[in-house]
Amino acid sequence: MNHSSQQSLERSLETRENRAVPKLRKVLLATGIGHFVEWFDFGLYGTLAAIIGLQFFQAGEPSVALLSSFAVFGAGFIMRPLGGLYFGSLGDRIGRKKVLATVIMLTSGATFLMGLLPTYSQVGITATVLLVLTRLVQGFAAGGESSGATTFLAEYAPTERRGYFTCWIDNFGFMAFVAGSGLVFLLTASLGEATMTDWGWRIPFLIAGPLGWVGLYLRTHLEDSPEFLAMAQSGKTASSPLRMALTTAWSALFFCVGFVVIKAVGHWTLQTFMPSYLSTELHYSKLDSYAITTIGLFAIAVMVPFMGYLSDKFGRKPLMLAGCAGFILFTWPAMMLMARGDMFSAVMAMLLLGAFIAAFDGACTAAMAELFPTRIRYGGISIAYNVAVAFFGGITPWFSAYLMTATGNPFSPAWYVMGAALITFITVLRAKETAGMPLQR
């Protein structure tokens, strides 16, 4: 491309960016609500894992049923890298908007069907098979959600406020878990634990249907990102973005995987493992467990935008390093605090751990987008994010439960969290600061 053409492209892109700024609220709402729907659907399984274990597996020890339920939860993560490869490549070739609309249809539809599945007592092993299949579909679709939403919002956000705007992805994700956990709490309080275990667990899954249609409507009424439109106009769209990412962006992929290790483990420890841990291992009532988790996740959602603002002001690395250091130093003490057995101690422990994941998330989402050029951003993030989430995050609930069973130590899951935080801490130390820099084009 000659100099005049390059200048013309730059002016075109700048004009698009200026026009895009007034659209940010609409973009943030549509992207965020779609992300909310996605993770409301995906998170319900974890919140209701103990009940699902009783409904879809042969009657026996509750701990065995819980392990089986978490194993099926992990099975959904096996499909995430495949979904990431498929949707990431598609998003870099045909655009972000169309792919994100497809993703939300698949996940909400699979979750709605989960609320209609027959139980083990009704059809035996067929119920387990159907549960696994719906989880696989959820996992495949989820492989294109976080990376797509991150890419889409980062490409709309102003350079100097990219950390703040992109971190709302995590805010909406945590609010989805708050809504899911809160809904389960209210249903359990109103219906009672027996009724909730019998049939009340189906209600949250069935809500996924109408929520999915809302998210689909919002996403289909958006214009694609200015970065992608400018790239498409210039004819620079990659014909094989995944191959390009795997052959030209190894360094970026390495750093992105390292960033996501503690993000995945921290998220799924607090969002999915903790409700069952509090009730099964620490003997809080299910009602108290849901309340503790809901309060903690709501606090994280409130803290994340502030941390995103700080990442724009002071840089991505300080926030990410602080979050990792907090997990390394305080995960074990926080779990000991939970074990005191009173609600106040458990909530304080959740808030402590929540502050660390909020600090990390406030900076990490923008940092991931800033690693890759536009031509391979969706696919690059998809590969790295989903590999890390599948390998580290997907096994978090199961491996944490296994550690307790194998060691007899109720605090042993802390070792896994601390190890994941150390991996990410070392990765962030080696990474370059990217706050305030224009996206690679």
Short mmCIF file of N, CA and C in Angstrom, two decimals, residues 67 70-78 80 135 261 264-265 268-269 272-273 386-403 413 416 420:
data_model
loop_
_atom_site.label_atom_id
_atom_site.label_comp_id
_atom_site.label_asym_id
_atom_site.label_seq_id
_atom_site.Cartn_x
_atom_site.Cartn_y
_atom_site.Cartn_z
N LEU A 67 -18.77 -34.87 42.45
CA LEU A 67 -17.61 -35.05 41.58
C LEU A 67 -18.04 -35.36 40.15
N PHE A 70 -19.32 -32.17 38.53
CA PHE A 70 -18.21 -31.30 38.14
C PHE A 70 -17.44 -31.86 36.94
N ALA A 71 -17.40 -33.19 36.83
CA ALA A 71 -16.73 -33.80 35.67
C ALA A 71 -17.48 -33.45 34.39
N VAL A 72 -18.81 -33.48 34.43
CA VAL A 72 -19.61 -33.08 33.27
C VAL A 72 -19.45 -31.59 33.00
N PHE A 73 -19.35 -30.80 34.07
CA PHE A 73 -19.08 -29.37 33.91
C PHE A 73 -17.77 -29.18 33.14
N GLY A 74 -16.75 -29.94 33.51
CA GLY A 74 -15.47 -29.87 32.81
C GLY A 74 -15.55 -30.33 31.38
N ALA A 75 -16.44 -31.27 31.09
CA ALA A 75 -16.58 -31.78 29.72
C ALA A 75 -16.97 -30.66 28.75
N GLY A 76 -17.76 -29.71 29.23
CA GLY A 76 -18.13 -28.59 28.39
C GLY A 76 -16.92 -27.78 27.96
N PHE A 77 -15.91 -27.76 28.81
CA PHE A 77 -14.70 -26.99 28.50
C PHE A 77 -13.84 -27.67 27.44
N ILE A 78 -14.02 -28.97 27.26
CA ILE A 78 -13.28 -29.66 26.21
C ILE A 78 -13.61 -29.07 24.85
N ARG A 80 -14.53 -25.96 24.27
CA ARG A 80 -14.24 -24.53 24.14
C ARG A 80 -13.14 -24.23 23.12
N ARG A 135 -24.13 -29.87 27.56
CA ARG A 135 -22.94 -29.18 28.06
C ARG A 135 -21.90 -29.00 26.95
N VAL A 261 -4.51 -17.84 32.84
CA VAL A 261 -4.43 -18.94 33.81
C VAL A 261 -5.12 -18.58 35.12
N ALA A 264 -8.93 -17.71 34.71
CA ALA A 264 -9.81 -18.87 34.62
C ALA A 264 -9.97 -19.55 35.97
N VAL A 265 -8.86 -19.81 36.64
CA VAL A 265 -8.92 -20.52 37.92
C VAL A 265 -9.62 -19.66 38.97
N TRP A 268 -13.54 -19.50 38.18
CA TRP A 268 -14.31 -20.72 38.40
C TRP A 268 -14.21 -21.22 39.83
N THR A 269 -13.20 -20.79 40.57
CA THR A 269 -13.16 -21.09 41.99
C THR A 269 -14.25 -20.32 42.72
N THR A 272 -18.05 -21.05 40.69
CA THR A 272 -18.60 -22.39 40.50
C THR A 272 -18.28 -23.34 41.64
N PHE A 273 -17.03 -23.35 42.06
CA PHE A 273 -16.64 -24.27 43.13
C PHE A 273 -17.15 -23.83 44.49
N ASN A 386 -9.23 -19.84 25.18
CA ASN A 386 -9.96 -21.09 25.37
C ASN A 386 -9.06 -22.27 25.73
N VAL A 387 -7.84 -22.27 25.23
CA VAL A 387 -6.90 -23.31 25.64
C VAL A 387 -6.62 -23.19 27.14
N ALA A 388 -6.38 -21.97 27.61
CA ALA A 388 -6.10 -21.76 29.02
C ALA A 388 -7.31 -22.08 29.89
N VAL A 389 -8.48 -21.62 29.46
CA VAL A 389 -9.70 -21.87 30.23
C VAL A 389 -10.02 -23.36 30.28
N ALA A 390 -9.87 -24.05 29.14
CA ALA A 390 -10.17 -25.48 29.09
C ALA A 390 -9.21 -26.27 29.97
N PHE A 391 -7.92 -25.93 29.90
CA PHE A 391 -6.92 -26.71 30.61
C PHE A 391 -6.89 -26.39 32.10
N PHE A 392 -7.00 -25.10 32.44
CA PHE A 392 -6.89 -24.70 33.84
C PHE A 392 -8.25 -24.44 34.49
N GLY A 393 -9.13 -23.72 33.80
CA GLY A 393 -10.41 -23.36 34.40
C GLY A 393 -11.41 -24.49 34.44
N GLY A 394 -11.50 -25.26 33.37
CA GLY A 394 -12.51 -26.32 33.30
C GLY A 394 -12.36 -27.38 34.35
N ILE A 395 -11.11 -27.64 34.76
CA ILE A 395 -10.90 -28.68 35.77
C ILE A 395 -10.92 -28.13 37.19
N THR A 396 -11.07 -26.80 37.35
CA THR A 396 -10.97 -26.20 38.67
C THR A 396 -11.94 -26.80 39.69
N PRO A 397 -13.26 -26.86 39.41
CA PRO A 397 -14.17 -27.43 40.42
C PRO A 397 -13.85 -28.90 40.71
N TRP A 398 -13.65 -29.69 39.64
CA TRP A 398 -13.38 -31.12 39.85
C TRP A 398 -12.05 -31.33 40.58
N PHE A 399 -10.99 -30.65 40.13
CA PHE A 399 -9.67 -30.86 40.73
C PHE A 399 -9.64 -30.36 42.18
N SER A 400 -10.35 -29.30 42.47
CA SER A 400 -10.42 -28.80 43.84
C SER A 400 -11.11 -29.82 44.75
N ALA A 401 -12.22 -30.39 44.26
CA ALA A 401 -12.90 -31.43 45.03
C ALA A 401 -12.02 -32.67 45.18
N TYR A 402 -11.29 -33.00 44.11
CA TYR A 402 -10.38 -34.16 44.16
C TYR A 402 -9.27 -33.94 45.18
N LEU A 403 -8.70 -32.74 45.23
CA LEU A 403 -7.63 -32.44 46.18
C LEU A 403 -8.10 -32.66 47.61
N PRO A 413 -7.61 -26.86 48.04
CA PRO A 413 -7.84 -26.14 46.78
C PRO A 413 -7.03 -24.85 46.67
N TYR A 416 -3.93 -24.98 44.38
CA TYR A 416 -4.15 -24.86 42.94
C TYR A 416 -4.27 -23.39 42.53
N ALA A 420 -1.62 -21.30 40.12
CA ALA A 420 -2.07 -20.60 38.92
C ALA A 420 -1.67 -19.14 38.97
#
